[in-house]
Amino acid sequence: MAFTAEQAFYAEVKQALKARRQQQWSSAWSHLERAHILGQQQFMLHLQSHWLMLKLAADQSNWAEIRGQVLRLLLTPVGHLTGRLPTGNPGSSHYPVLQPQPVPEDLQHFLSTTKDQGLKG
């Protein structure tokens, strides 16, 4: 049975939460970034990914990332209203808000626009 993008999103979130509980920060970030890529086109999943990133940044007292996630939480509704969502962007503050990124190969089949790495809209 093939996973949908939403099922894959929740599988990544589950792995991120497990890593977070074990204080495996790098692994938790990696899974949340993958979840962001998978959930970015669905408003509630997109918000959830940034909320979880905010909580992870708070666990680490990472003030730069906390500020970055607050900004992204505020911009998410605007991105969905305007249709300007950068394909493949992992959602952490290591990446500019509107900068598209290559979609990891193993996630490409979940996204409808695997060839277009630009802004949707």
N, CA, C and O atoms as a Tinker XYZ file with bonds, in Angstrom:
   484  protein
     1  N      0.840000   -1.182000    0.000000    73     2
     2  CA     0.000000    0.000000    0.000000    64     1     3
     3  C      0.889000    1.251000    0.000000    63     2     4     5
     4  O      1.779000    1.381000    0.840000    81     3
     5  N      0.653000    2.141000   -0.916000    73     3     6
     6  CA     1.445000    3.365000   -1.026000    64     5     7
     7  C      0.899000    4.421000   -0.060000    63     6     8     9
     8  O     -0.311000    4.562000    0.117000    81     7
     9  N      1.815000    5.147000    0.549000    73     7    10
    10  CA     1.455000    6.244000    1.448000    64     9    11
    11  C      1.000000    7.449000    0.637000    63    10    12    13
    12  O      1.466000    7.665000   -0.482000    81    11
    13  N      0.103000    8.221000    1.198000    73    11    14
    14  CA    -0.218000    9.534000    0.646000    64    13    15
    15  C      0.768000   10.530000    1.246000    63    14    16    17
    16  O      1.494000   10.204000    2.185000    81    15
    17  N      0.793000   11.732000    0.709000    73    15    18
    18  CA     1.664000   12.772000    1.257000    64    17    19
    19  C      1.316000   13.038000    2.722000    63    18    20    21
    20  O      2.207000   13.240000    3.547000    81    19
    21  N      0.030000   13.038000    3.040000    73    19    22
    22  CA    -0.384000   13.291000    4.429000    64    21    23
    23  C      0.072000   12.159000    5.361000    63    22    24    25
    24  O      0.526000   12.425000    6.474000    81    23
    25  N     -0.042000   10.931000    4.926000    73    23    26
    26  CA     0.420000    9.798000    5.739000    64    25    27
    27  C      1.938000    9.871000    5.928000    63    26    28    29
    28  O      2.449000    9.618000    7.019000    81    27
    29  N      2.641000   10.216000    4.866000    73    27    30
    30  CA     4.095000   10.351000    4.960000    64    29    31
    31  C      4.460000   11.501000    5.895000    63    30    32    33
    32  O      5.431000   11.408000    6.647000    81    31
    33  N      3.679000   12.591000    5.848000    73    31    34
    34  CA     3.880000   13.728000    6.758000    64    33    35
    35  C      3.817000   13.243000    8.208000    63    34    36    37
    36  O      4.715000   13.523000    9.003000    81    35
    37  N      2.750000   12.517000    8.544000    73    35    38
    38  CA     2.585000   12.063000    9.927000    64    37    39
    39  C      3.630000   11.024000   10.329000    63    38    40    41
    40  O      3.993000   10.945000   11.502000    81    39
    41  N      4.114000   10.235000    9.386000    73    39    42
    42  CA     5.197000    9.292000    9.680000    64    41    43
    43  C      6.472000   10.056000   10.038000    63    42    44    45
    44  O      7.194000    9.672000   10.958000    81    43
    45  N      6.745000   11.138000    9.310000    73    43    46
    46  CA     7.920000   11.967000    9.612000    64    45    47
    47  C      7.753000   12.666000   10.965000    63    46    48    49
    48  O      8.702000   12.749000   11.743000    81    47
    49  N      6.546000   13.167000   11.242000    73    47    50
    50  CA     6.291000   13.817000   12.527000    64    49    51
    51  C      6.506000   12.826000   13.671000    63    50    52    53
    52  O      7.115000   13.163000   14.686000    81    51
    53  N      6.009000   11.617000   13.502000    73    51    54
    54  CA     6.180000   10.588000   14.538000    64    53    55
    55  C      7.663000   10.352000   14.820000    63    54    56    57
    56  O      8.082000   10.270000   15.974000    81    55
    57  N      8.450000   10.243000   13.748000    73    55    58
    58  CA     9.894000   10.041000   13.917000    64    57    59
    59  C     10.550000   11.266000   14.576000    63    58    60    61
    60  O     11.458000   11.125000   15.395000    81    59
    61  N     10.087000   12.449000   14.213000    73    59    62
    62  CA    10.635000   13.675000   14.804000    64    61    63
    63  C     10.341000   13.741000   16.298000    63    62    64    65
    64  O     11.209000   14.105000   17.091000    81    63
    65  N      9.121000   13.390000   16.678000    73    63    66
    66  CA     8.756000   13.433000   18.096000    64    65    67
    67  C      9.542000   12.407000   18.902000    63    66    68    69
    68  O      9.936000   12.673000   20.038000    81    67
    69  N      9.765000   11.247000   18.321000    73    67    70
    70  CA    10.578000   10.229000   18.984000    64    69    71
    71  C     12.007000   10.743000   19.189000    63    70    72    73
    72  O     12.570000   10.616000   20.276000    81    71
    73  N     12.577000   11.319000   18.145000    73    71    74
    74  CA    13.934000   11.862000   18.236000    64    73    75
    75  C     13.987000   13.007000   19.253000    63    74    76    77
    76  O     14.953000   13.127000   20.006000    81    75
    77  N     12.956000   13.841000   19.272000    73    75    78
    78  CA    12.896000   14.956000   20.228000    64    77    79
    79  C     12.897000   14.444000   21.665000    63    78    80    81
    80  O     13.623000   14.967000   22.511000    81    79
    81  N     12.083000   13.417000   21.945000    73    79    82
    82  CA    12.044000   12.839000   23.289000    64    81    83
    83  C     13.414000   12.315000   23.699000    63    82    84    85
    84  O     13.779000   12.372000   24.873000    81    83
    85  N     14.169000   11.807000   22.734000    73    83    86
    86  CA    15.502000   11.251000   23.001000    64    85    87
    87  C     16.604000   12.310000   22.885000    63    86    88    89
    88  O     17.791000   11.998000   22.981000    81    87
    89  N     16.197000   13.548000   22.681000    73    87    90
    90  CA    17.105000   14.688000   22.507000    64    89    91
    91  C     18.117000   14.456000   21.383000    63    90    92    93
    92  O     19.273000   14.873000   21.466000    81    91
    93  N     17.655000   13.791000   20.348000    73    91    94
    94  CA    18.456000   13.617000   19.138000    64    93    95
    95  C     18.066000   14.751000   18.203000    63    94    96    97
    96  O     17.288000   14.564000   17.267000    81    95
    97  N     18.617000   15.931000   18.470000    73    95    98
    98  CA    18.172000   17.175000   17.845000    64    97    99
    99  C     18.318000   17.169000   16.337000    63    98   100   101
   100  O     17.395000   17.571000   15.628000    81    99
   101  N     19.442000   16.726000   15.839000    73    99   102
   102  CA    19.676000   16.733000   14.394000    64   101   103
   103  C     18.660000   15.850000   13.667000    63   102   104   105
   104  O     18.132000   16.229000   12.622000    81   103
   105  N     18.397000   14.690000   14.222000    73   103   106
   106  CA    17.419000   13.782000   13.624000    64   105   107
   107  C     16.015000   14.393000   13.685000    63   106   108   109
   108  O     15.258000   14.310000   12.718000    81   107
   109  N     15.669000   15.005000   14.823000    73   107   110
   110  CA    14.348000   15.637000   14.956000    64   109   111
   111  C     14.173000   16.732000   13.911000    63   110   112   113
   112  O     13.118000   16.825000   13.284000    81   111
   113  N     15.206000   17.572000   13.716000    73   111   114
   114  CA    15.116000   18.637000   12.708000    64   113   115
   115  C     14.961000   18.058000   11.307000    63   114   116   117
   116  O     14.156000   18.540000   10.510000    81   115
   117  N     15.732000   17.032000   11.020000    73   115   118
   118  CA    15.669000   16.426000    9.688000    64   117   119
   119  C     14.263000   15.901000    9.391000    63   118   120   121
   120  O     13.735000   16.119000    8.301000    81   119
   121  N     13.666000   15.219000   10.349000    73   119   122
   122  CA    12.320000   14.685000   10.134000    64   121   123
   123  C     11.282000   15.804000   10.023000    63   122   124   125
   124  O     10.351000   15.700000    9.225000    81   123
   125  N     11.430000   16.863000   10.807000    73   123   126
   126  CA    10.473000   17.971000   10.706000    64   125   127
   127  C     10.624000   18.715000    9.386000    63   126   128   129
   128  O      9.631000   19.162000    8.812000    81   127
   129  N     11.854000   18.854000    8.899000    73   127   130
   130  CA    12.049000   19.495000    7.596000    64   129   131
   131  C     11.401000   18.660000    6.489000    63   130   132   133
   132  O     10.792000   19.211000    5.572000    81   131
   133  N     11.530000   17.353000    6.570000    73   131   134
   134  CA    10.901000   16.478000    5.584000    64   133   135
   135  C      9.377000   16.568000    5.694000    63   134   136   137
   136  O      8.677000   16.585000    4.682000    81   135
   137  N      8.870000   16.625000    6.925000    73   135   138
   138  CA     7.426000   16.782000    7.130000    64   137   139
   139  C      6.950000   18.092000    6.515000    63   138   140   141
   140  O      5.886000   18.139000    5.898000    81   139
   141  N      7.733000   19.155000    6.678000    73   139   142
   142  CA     7.367000   20.456000    6.114000    64   141   143
   143  C      7.233000   20.361000    4.596000    63   142   144   145
   144  O      6.264000   20.857000    4.022000    81   143
   145  N      8.193000   19.732000    3.960000    73   143   146
   146  CA     8.151000   19.580000    2.498000    64   145   147
   147  C      6.881000   18.827000    2.092000    63   146   148   149
   148  O      6.218000   19.196000    1.123000    81   147
   149  N      6.549000   17.781000    2.831000    73   147   150
   150  CA     5.377000   16.958000    2.502000    64   149   151
   151  C      4.060000   17.672000    2.780000    63   150   152   153
   152  O      3.088000   17.482000    2.049000    81   151
   153  N      4.018000   18.489000    3.827000    73   151   154
   154  CA     2.764000   19.099000    4.241000    64   153   155
   155  C      2.549000   20.521000    3.796000    63   154   156   157
   156  O      1.493000   21.097000    4.054000    81   155
   157  N      3.524000   21.097000    3.136000    73   155   158
   158  CA     3.486000   22.521000    2.801000    64   157   159
   159  C      2.271000   22.937000    1.975000    63   158   160   161
   160  O      1.801000   24.066000    2.116000    81   159
   161  N      1.765000   22.083000    1.143000    73   159   162
   162  CA     0.638000   22.456000    0.278000    64   161   163
   163  C     -0.712000   22.394000    0.996000    63   162   164   165
   164  O     -1.715000   22.876000    0.469000    81   163
   165  N     -0.743000   21.809000    2.185000    73   163   166
   166  CA    -1.983000   21.737000    2.971000    64   165   167
   167  C     -1.842000   22.675000    4.170000    63   166   168   169
   168  O     -0.964000   22.488000    5.013000    81   167
   169  N     -2.695000   23.666000    4.239000    73   167   170
   170  CA    -2.565000   24.738000    5.223000    64   169   171
   171  C     -2.351000   24.244000    6.656000    63   170   172   173
   172  O     -1.412000   24.684000    7.320000    81   171
   173  N     -3.191000   23.352000    7.135000    73   171   174
   174  CA    -3.082000   22.914000    8.531000    64   173   175
   175  C     -1.809000   22.104000    8.771000    63   174   176   177
   176  O     -1.191000   22.238000    9.827000    81   175
   177  N     -1.411000   21.280000    7.828000    73   175   178
   178  CA    -0.158000   20.526000    7.976000    64   177   179
   179  C      1.033000   21.476000    7.949000    63   178   180   181
   180  O      2.003000   21.289000    8.684000    81   179
   181  N      0.953000   22.483000    7.109000    73   179   182
   182  CA     2.013000   23.485000    7.009000    64   181   183
   183  C      2.170000   24.208000    8.346000    63   182   184   185
   184  O      3.280000   24.343000    8.860000    81   183
   185  N      1.054000   24.671000    8.903000    73   183   186
   186  CA     1.106000   25.329000   10.218000    64   185   187
   187  C      1.650000   24.383000   11.280000    63   186   188   189
   188  O      2.473000   24.775000   12.108000    81   187
   189  N      1.192000   23.154000   11.253000    73   187   190
   190  CA     1.637000   22.183000   12.248000    64   189   191
   191  C      3.143000   21.964000   12.177000    63   190   192   193
   192  O      3.802000   21.854000   13.211000    81   191
   193  N      3.688000   21.900000   10.980000    73   191   194
   194  CA     5.129000   21.674000   10.859000    64   193   195
   195  C      5.910000   22.838000   11.478000    63   194   196   197
   196  O      6.910000   22.622000   12.162000    81   195
   197  N      5.454000   24.069000   11.239000    73   195   198
   198  CA     6.157000   25.222000   11.828000    64   197   199
   199  C      5.955000   25.283000   13.341000    63   198   200   201
   200  O      6.877000   25.671000   14.059000    81   199
   201  N      4.778000   24.910000   13.846000    73   199   202
   202  CA     4.539000   24.879000   15.281000    64   201   203
   203  C      5.484000   23.873000   15.949000    63   202   204   205
   204  O      6.066000   24.161000   16.994000    81   203
   205  N      5.632000   22.689000   15.336000    73   203   206
   206  CA     6.530000   21.678000   15.897000    64   205   207
   207  C      7.985000   22.134000   15.838000    63   206   208   209
   208  O      8.770000   21.841000   16.740000    81   207
   209  N      8.341000   22.847000   14.777000    73   207   210
   210  CA     9.697000   23.401000   14.691000    64   209   211
   211  C      9.915000   24.458000   15.778000    63   210   212   213
   212  O     10.991000   24.524000   16.372000    81   211
   213  N      8.909000   25.273000   16.034000    73   211   214
   214  CA     9.001000   26.273000   17.095000    64   213   215
   215  C      9.227000   25.593000   18.440000    63   214   216   217
   216  O     10.081000   26.025000   19.213000    81   215
   217  N      8.475000   24.540000   18.725000    73   215   218
   218  CA     8.630000   23.822000   19.985000    64   217   219
   219  C     10.018000   23.185000   20.098000    63   218   220   221
   220  O     10.619000   23.189000   21.172000    81   219
   221  N     10.522000   22.642000   18.992000    73   219   222
   222  CA    11.847000   22.035000   19.002000    64   221   223
   223  C     12.918000   23.099000   19.233000    63   222   224   225
   224  O     13.871000   22.873000   19.978000    81   223
   225  N     12.764000   24.245000   18.601000    73   223   226
   226  CA    13.716000   25.348000   18.806000    64   225   227
   227  C     13.677000   25.809000   20.264000    63   226   228   229
   228  O     14.718000   26.115000   20.846000    81   227
   229  N     12.485000   25.858000   20.852000    73   227   230
   230  CA    12.357000   26.258000   22.251000    64   229   231
   231  C     13.027000   25.243000   23.171000    63   230   232   233
   232  O     13.654000   25.624000   24.160000    81   231
   233  N     12.900000   23.964000   22.859000    73   231   234
   234  CA    13.580000   22.925000   23.651000    64   233   235
   235  C     15.079000   23.175000   23.711000    63   234   236   237
   236  O     15.728000   22.870000   24.711000    81   235
   237  N     15.621000   23.730000   22.638000    73   235   238
   238  CA    17.061000   23.946000   22.521000    64   237   239
   239  C     17.458000   25.384000   22.870000    63   238   240   241
   240  O     18.633000   25.741000   22.785000    81   239
   241  N     16.491000   26.196000   23.257000    73   239   242
   242  CA    16.731000   27.628000   23.519000    64   241   243
   243  C     17.456000   28.286000   22.344000    63   242   244   245
   244  O     18.358000   29.103000   22.526000    81   243
   245  N     17.039000   27.910000   21.145000    73   243   246
   246  CA    17.641000   28.420000   19.913000    64   245   247
   247  C     16.841000   29.658000   19.498000    63   246   248   249
   248  O     15.857000   29.554000   18.766000    81   247
   249  N     17.271000   30.819000   19.971000    73   247   250
   250  CA    16.493000   32.044000   19.781000    64   249   251
   251  C     16.389000   32.466000   18.323000    63   250   252   253
   252  O     15.356000   32.991000   17.908000    81   251
   253  N     17.427000   32.248000   17.549000    73   251   254
   254  CA    17.363000   32.597000   16.121000    64   253   255
   255  C     16.292000   31.753000   15.425000    63   254   256   257
   256  O     15.524000   32.265000   14.611000    81   255
   257  N     16.247000   30.463000   15.747000    73   255   258
   258  CA    15.248000   29.588000   15.133000    64   257   259
   259  C     13.849000   29.894000   15.673000    63   258   260   261
   260  O     12.869000   29.813000   14.933000    81   259
   261  N     13.753000   30.238000   16.938000    73   259   262
   262  CA    12.453000   30.622000   17.505000    64   261   263
   263  C     11.897000   31.822000   16.738000    63   262   264   265
   264  O     10.736000   31.818000   16.328000    81   263
   265  N     12.730000   32.851000   16.546000    73   263   266
   266  CA    12.296000   34.027000   15.776000    64   265   267
   267  C     11.916000   33.629000   14.354000    63   266   268   269
   268  O     10.910000   34.099000   13.822000    81   267
   269  N     12.719000   32.766000   13.741000    73   267   270
   270  CA    12.441000   32.319000   12.372000    64   269   271
   271  C     11.125000   31.573000   12.274000    63   270   272   273
   272  O     10.394000   31.735000   11.297000    81   271
   273  N     10.814000   30.761000   13.269000    73   271   274
   274  CA     9.563000   29.997000   13.232000    64   273   275
   275  C      8.350000   30.875000   13.524000    63   274   276   277
   276  O      7.284000   30.669000   12.942000    81   275
   277  N      8.497000   31.842000   14.407000    73   275   278
   278  CA     7.391000   32.785000   14.643000    64   277   279
   279  C      7.081000   33.526000   13.346000    63   278   280   281
   280  O      5.915000   33.672000   12.977000    81   279
   281  N      8.118000   33.992000   12.653000    73   279   282
   282  CA     7.929000   34.668000   11.368000    64   281   283
   283  C      7.215000   33.741000   10.381000    63   282   284   285
   284  O      6.277000   34.160000    9.703000    81   283
   285  N      7.651000   32.501000   10.300000    73   283   286
   286  CA     7.055000   31.555000    9.355000    64   285   287
   287  C      5.604000   31.227000    9.714000    63   286   288   289
   288  O      4.769000   31.052000    8.826000    81   287
   289  N      5.307000   31.144000   10.996000    73   287   290
   290  CA     3.910000   30.926000   11.405000    64   289   291
   291  C      3.031000   32.092000   10.974000    63   290   292   293
   292  O      1.887000   31.895000   10.563000    81   291
   293  N      3.567000   33.307000   11.069000    73   291   294
   294  CA     2.804000   34.486000   10.642000    64   293   295
   295  C      2.668000   34.563000    9.126000    63   294   296   297
   296  O      1.646000   35.030000    8.623000    81   295
   297  N      3.679000   34.112000    8.394000    73   295   298
   298  CA     3.666000   34.190000    6.930000    64   297   299
   299  C      2.922000   33.035000    6.255000    63   298   300   301
   300  O      2.526000   33.156000    5.096000    81   299
   301  N      2.729000   31.940000    6.950000    73   299   302
   302  CA     2.073000   30.777000    6.341000    64   301   303
   303  C      0.703000   31.116000    5.760000    63   302   304   305
   304  O      0.429000   30.739000    4.621000    81   303
   305  N     -0.174000   31.816000    6.498000    73   303   306
   306  CA    -1.471000   32.151000    5.884000    64   305   307
   307  C     -1.321000   33.015000    4.630000    63   306   308   309
   308  O     -2.057000   32.836000    3.659000    81   307
   309  N     -0.379000   33.943000    4.650000    73   307   310
   310  CA    -0.142000   34.809000    3.489000    64   309   311
   311  C      0.313000   33.970000    2.297000    63   310   312   313
   312  O     -0.156000   34.169000    1.177000    81   311
   313  N      1.223000   33.038000    2.539000    73   311   314
   314  CA     1.702000   32.163000    1.469000    64   313   315
   315  C      0.588000   31.350000    0.838000    63   314   316   317
   316  O      0.553000   31.158000   -0.378000    81   315
   317  N     -0.321000   30.876000    1.676000    73   315   318
   318  CA    -1.434000   30.084000    1.137000    64   317   319
   319  C     -2.448000   30.960000    0.421000    63   318   320   321
   320  O     -3.008000   30.556000   -0.597000    81   319
   321  N     -2.689000   32.148000    0.940000    73   319   322
   322  CA    -3.639000   33.056000    0.274000    64   321   323
   323  C     -3.124000   33.515000   -1.084000    63   322   324   325
   324  O     -3.900000   33.664000   -2.028000    81   323
   325  N     -1.822000   33.738000   -1.182000    73   323   326
   326  CA    -1.238000   34.227000   -2.432000    64   325   327
   327  C     -0.771000   33.092000   -3.343000    63   326   328   329
   328  O     -0.491000   33.315000   -4.521000    81   327
   329  N     -0.687000   31.874000   -2.799000    73   327   330
   330  CA    -0.192000   30.750000   -3.579000    64   329   331
   331  C      1.313000   30.760000   -3.754000    63   330   332   333
   332  O      1.846000   30.051000   -4.607000    81   331
   333  N      2.005000   31.560000   -2.950000    73   331   334
   334  CA     3.465000   31.658000   -3.059000    64   333   335
   335  C      4.131000   30.776000   -2.006000    63   334   336   337
   336  O      4.487000   31.228000   -0.917000    81   335
   337  N      4.286000   29.505000   -2.369000    73   335   338
   338  CA     4.911000   28.525000   -1.491000    64   337   339
   339  C      6.106000   27.923000   -2.231000    63   338   340   341
   340  O      5.936000   27.306000   -3.282000    81   339
   341  N      7.306000   28.097000   -1.694000    73   339   342
   342  CA     8.507000   27.615000   -2.396000    64   341   343
   343  C      8.650000   26.100000   -2.303000    63   342   344   345
   344  O      8.924000   25.564000   -1.229000    81   343
   345  N      8.471000   25.431000   -3.394000    73   343   346
   346  CA     8.561000   23.975000   -3.462000    64   345   347
   347  C      9.883000   23.489000   -2.890000    63   346   348   349
   348  O     10.950000   24.010000   -3.217000    81   347
   349  N      9.794000   22.483000   -2.032000    73   347   350
   350  CA    10.991000   21.843000   -1.495000    64   349   351
   351  C     11.642000   22.556000   -0.331000    63   350   352   353
   352  O     12.579000   22.023000    0.263000    81   351
   353  N     11.171000   23.757000    0.019000    73   351   354
   354  CA    11.788000   24.479000    1.127000    64   353   355
   355  C     11.532000   23.717000    2.424000    63   354   356   357
   356  O     10.380000   23.428000    2.746000    81   355
   357  N     12.601000   23.379000    3.186000    73   355   358
   358  CA    12.441000   22.576000    4.396000    64   357   359
   359  C     11.813000   23.303000    5.594000    63   358   360   361
   360  O     11.457000   22.656000    6.579000    81   359
   361  N     11.673000   24.620000    5.529000    73   359   362
   362  CA    10.928000   25.333000    6.554000    64   361   363
   363  C     11.706000   25.793000    7.767000    63   362   364   365
   364  O     11.177000   26.563000    8.568000    81   363
   365  N     12.946000   25.350000    7.935000    73   363   366
   366  CA    13.725000   25.849000    9.071000    64   365   367
   367  C     14.375000   27.167000    8.669000    63   366   368   369
   368  O     14.418000   27.517000    7.489000    81   367
   369  N     14.880000   27.893000    9.661000    73   367   370
   370  CA    15.450000   29.207000    9.361000    64   369   371
   371  C     16.833000   29.112000    8.719000    63   370   372   373
   372  O     17.469000   30.136000    8.467000    81   371
   373  N     17.293000   27.912000    8.457000    73   371   374
   374  CA    18.539000   27.735000    7.699000    64   373   375
   375  C     18.337000   28.085000    6.228000    63   374   376   377
   376  O     19.300000   28.222000    5.474000    81   375
   377  N     17.064000   28.228000    5.826000    73   375   378
   378  CA    16.721000   28.495000    4.433000    64   377   379
   379  C     15.896000   29.768000    4.358000    63   378   380   381
   380  O     15.013000   29.971000    5.191000    81   379
   381  N     16.159000   30.639000    3.377000    73   379   382
   382  CA    15.307000   31.821000    3.203000    64   381   383
   383  C     13.854000   31.415000    2.998000    63   382   384   385
   384  O     13.562000   30.392000    2.379000    81   383
   385  N     12.951000   32.231000    3.526000    73   383   386
   386  CA    11.519000   31.915000    3.546000    64   385   387
   387  C     10.976000   31.549000    2.169000    63   386   388   389
   388  O     10.219000   30.585000    2.055000    81   387
   389  N     11.335000   32.281000    1.127000    73   387   390
   390  CA    10.749000   32.060000   -0.195000    64   389   391
   391  C     11.673000   31.358000   -1.181000    63   390   392   393
   392  O     11.417000   31.369000   -2.385000    81   391
   393  N     12.745000   30.749000   -0.683000    73   391   394
   394  CA    13.702000   30.109000   -1.581000    64   393   395
   395  C     13.340000   28.645000   -1.832000    63   394   396   397
   396  O     13.378000   27.831000   -0.909000    81   395
   397  N     12.990000   28.306000   -3.072000    73   395   398
   398  CA    12.732000   26.896000   -3.401000    64   397   399
   399  C     14.005000   26.073000   -3.208000    63   398   400   401
   400  O     15.116000   26.591000   -3.327000    81   399
   401  N     13.831000   24.810000   -2.915000    73   399   402
   402  CA    14.953000   23.882000   -2.744000    64   401   403
   403  C     14.629000   22.610000   -3.520000    63   402   404   405
   404  O     13.462000   22.317000   -3.778000    81   403
   405  N     15.643000   21.868000   -3.886000    73   403   406
   406  CA    15.370000   20.575000   -4.537000    64   405   407
   407  C     14.603000   19.664000   -3.578000    63   406   408   409
   408  O     14.915000   19.593000   -2.389000    81   407
   409  N     13.617000   18.983000   -4.101000    73   407   410
   410  CA    12.844000   18.035000   -3.296000    64   409   411
   411  C     13.659000   16.752000   -3.178000    63   410   412   413
   412  O     14.117000   16.222000   -4.191000    81   411
   413  N     13.848000   16.244000   -1.963000    73   411   414
   414  CA    14.570000   14.973000   -1.841000    64   413   415
   415  C     13.939000   13.914000   -2.735000    63   414   416   417
   416  O     12.718000   13.817000   -2.853000    81   415
   417  N     14.790000   13.140000   -3.348000    73   415   418
   418  CA    14.340000   12.170000   -4.347000    64   417   419
   419  C     13.245000   11.241000   -3.823000    63   418   420   421
   420  O     12.294000   10.928000   -4.540000    81   419
   421  N     13.382000   10.802000   -2.571000    73   419   422
   422  CA    12.406000    9.855000   -2.035000    64   421   423
   423  C     11.067000   10.504000   -1.682000    63   422   424   425
   424  O     10.114000    9.799000   -1.350000    81   423
   425  N     10.977000   11.836000   -1.747000    73   423   426
   426  CA     9.716000   12.527000   -1.471000    64   425   427
   427  C      9.037000   13.031000   -2.738000    63   426   428   429
   428  O      7.877000   13.440000   -2.692000    81   427
   429  N      9.733000   13.008000   -3.853000    73   427   430
   430  CA     9.223000   13.609000   -5.084000    64   429   431
   431  C      7.884000   13.036000   -5.528000    63   430   432   433
   432  O      7.031000   13.780000   -6.012000    81   431
   433  N      7.681000   11.735000   -5.373000    73   431   434
   434  CA     6.431000   11.132000   -5.864000    64   433   435
   435  C      5.219000   11.570000   -5.042000    63   434   436   437
   436  O      4.083000   11.383000   -5.478000    81   435
   437  N      5.441000   12.149000   -3.862000    73   435   438
   438  CA     4.324000   12.641000   -3.043000    64   437   439
   439  C      3.832000   14.013000   -3.502000    63   438   440   441
   440  O      2.704000   14.405000   -3.205000    81   439
   441  N      4.667000   14.725000   -4.213000    73   439   442
   442  CA     4.339000   16.096000   -4.602000    64   441   443
   443  C      3.870000   16.146000   -6.039000    63   442   444   445
   444  O      4.383000   15.423000   -6.893000    81   443
   445  N      2.902000   16.991000   -6.306000    73   443   446
   446  CA     2.340000   17.069000   -7.657000    64   445   447
   447  C      3.231000   17.821000   -8.627000    63   446   448   449
   448  O      3.068000   17.691000   -9.840000    81   447
   449  N      4.171000   18.607000   -8.114000    73   447   450
   450  CA     5.027000   19.429000   -8.994000    64   449   451
   451  C      6.503000   19.086000   -8.756000    63   450   452   453
   452  O      7.272000   19.923000   -8.283000    81   451
   453  N      6.887000   17.861000   -9.085000    73   451   454
   454  CA     8.254000   17.463000   -8.841000    64   453   455
   455  C      9.249000   18.103000   -9.802000    63   454   456   457
   456  O     10.426000   18.230000   -9.465000    81   455
   457  N      8.812000   18.501000  -10.971000    73   455   458
   458  CA     9.727000   19.117000  -11.932000    64   457   459
   459  C      9.878000   20.617000  -11.688000    63   458   460   461
   460  O     10.955000   21.174000  -11.897000    81   459
   461  N      8.808000   21.270000  -11.248000    73   459   462
   462  CA     8.841000   22.725000  -11.015000    64   461   463
   463  C      9.353000   22.996000   -9.623000    63   462   464   465
   464  O      8.633000   22.796000   -8.644000    81   463
   465  N     10.595000   23.451000   -9.520000    73   463   466
   466  CA    11.196000   23.723000   -8.218000    64   465   467
   467  C     11.015000   25.184000   -7.812000    63   466   468   469
   468  O     11.641000   25.632000   -6.852000    81   467
   469  N     10.189000   25.919000   -8.510000    73   467   470
   470  CA     9.996000   27.342000   -8.224000    64   469   471
   471  C      8.817000   27.589000   -7.304000    63   470   472   473
   472  O      8.212000   26.663000   -6.764000    81   471
   473  N      8.513000   28.858000   -7.145000    73   471   474
   474  CA     7.354000   29.246000   -6.337000    64   473   475
   475  C      6.094000   28.843000   -7.056000    63   474   476   477
   476  O      5.968000   29.022000   -8.267000    81   475
   477  N      5.164000   28.299000   -6.306000    73   475   478
   478  CA     3.862000   27.984000   -6.887000    64   477   479
   479  C      3.033000   29.254000   -6.848000    63   478   480   481
   480  O      3.095000   30.021000   -5.888000    81   479
   481  N      2.274000   29.463000   -7.879000    73   479   482
   482  CA     1.355000   30.601000   -7.842000    64   481   483
   483  C      1.514000   31.558000   -8.959000    63   482   484
   484  O      0.793000   32.553000   -9.028000    81   483
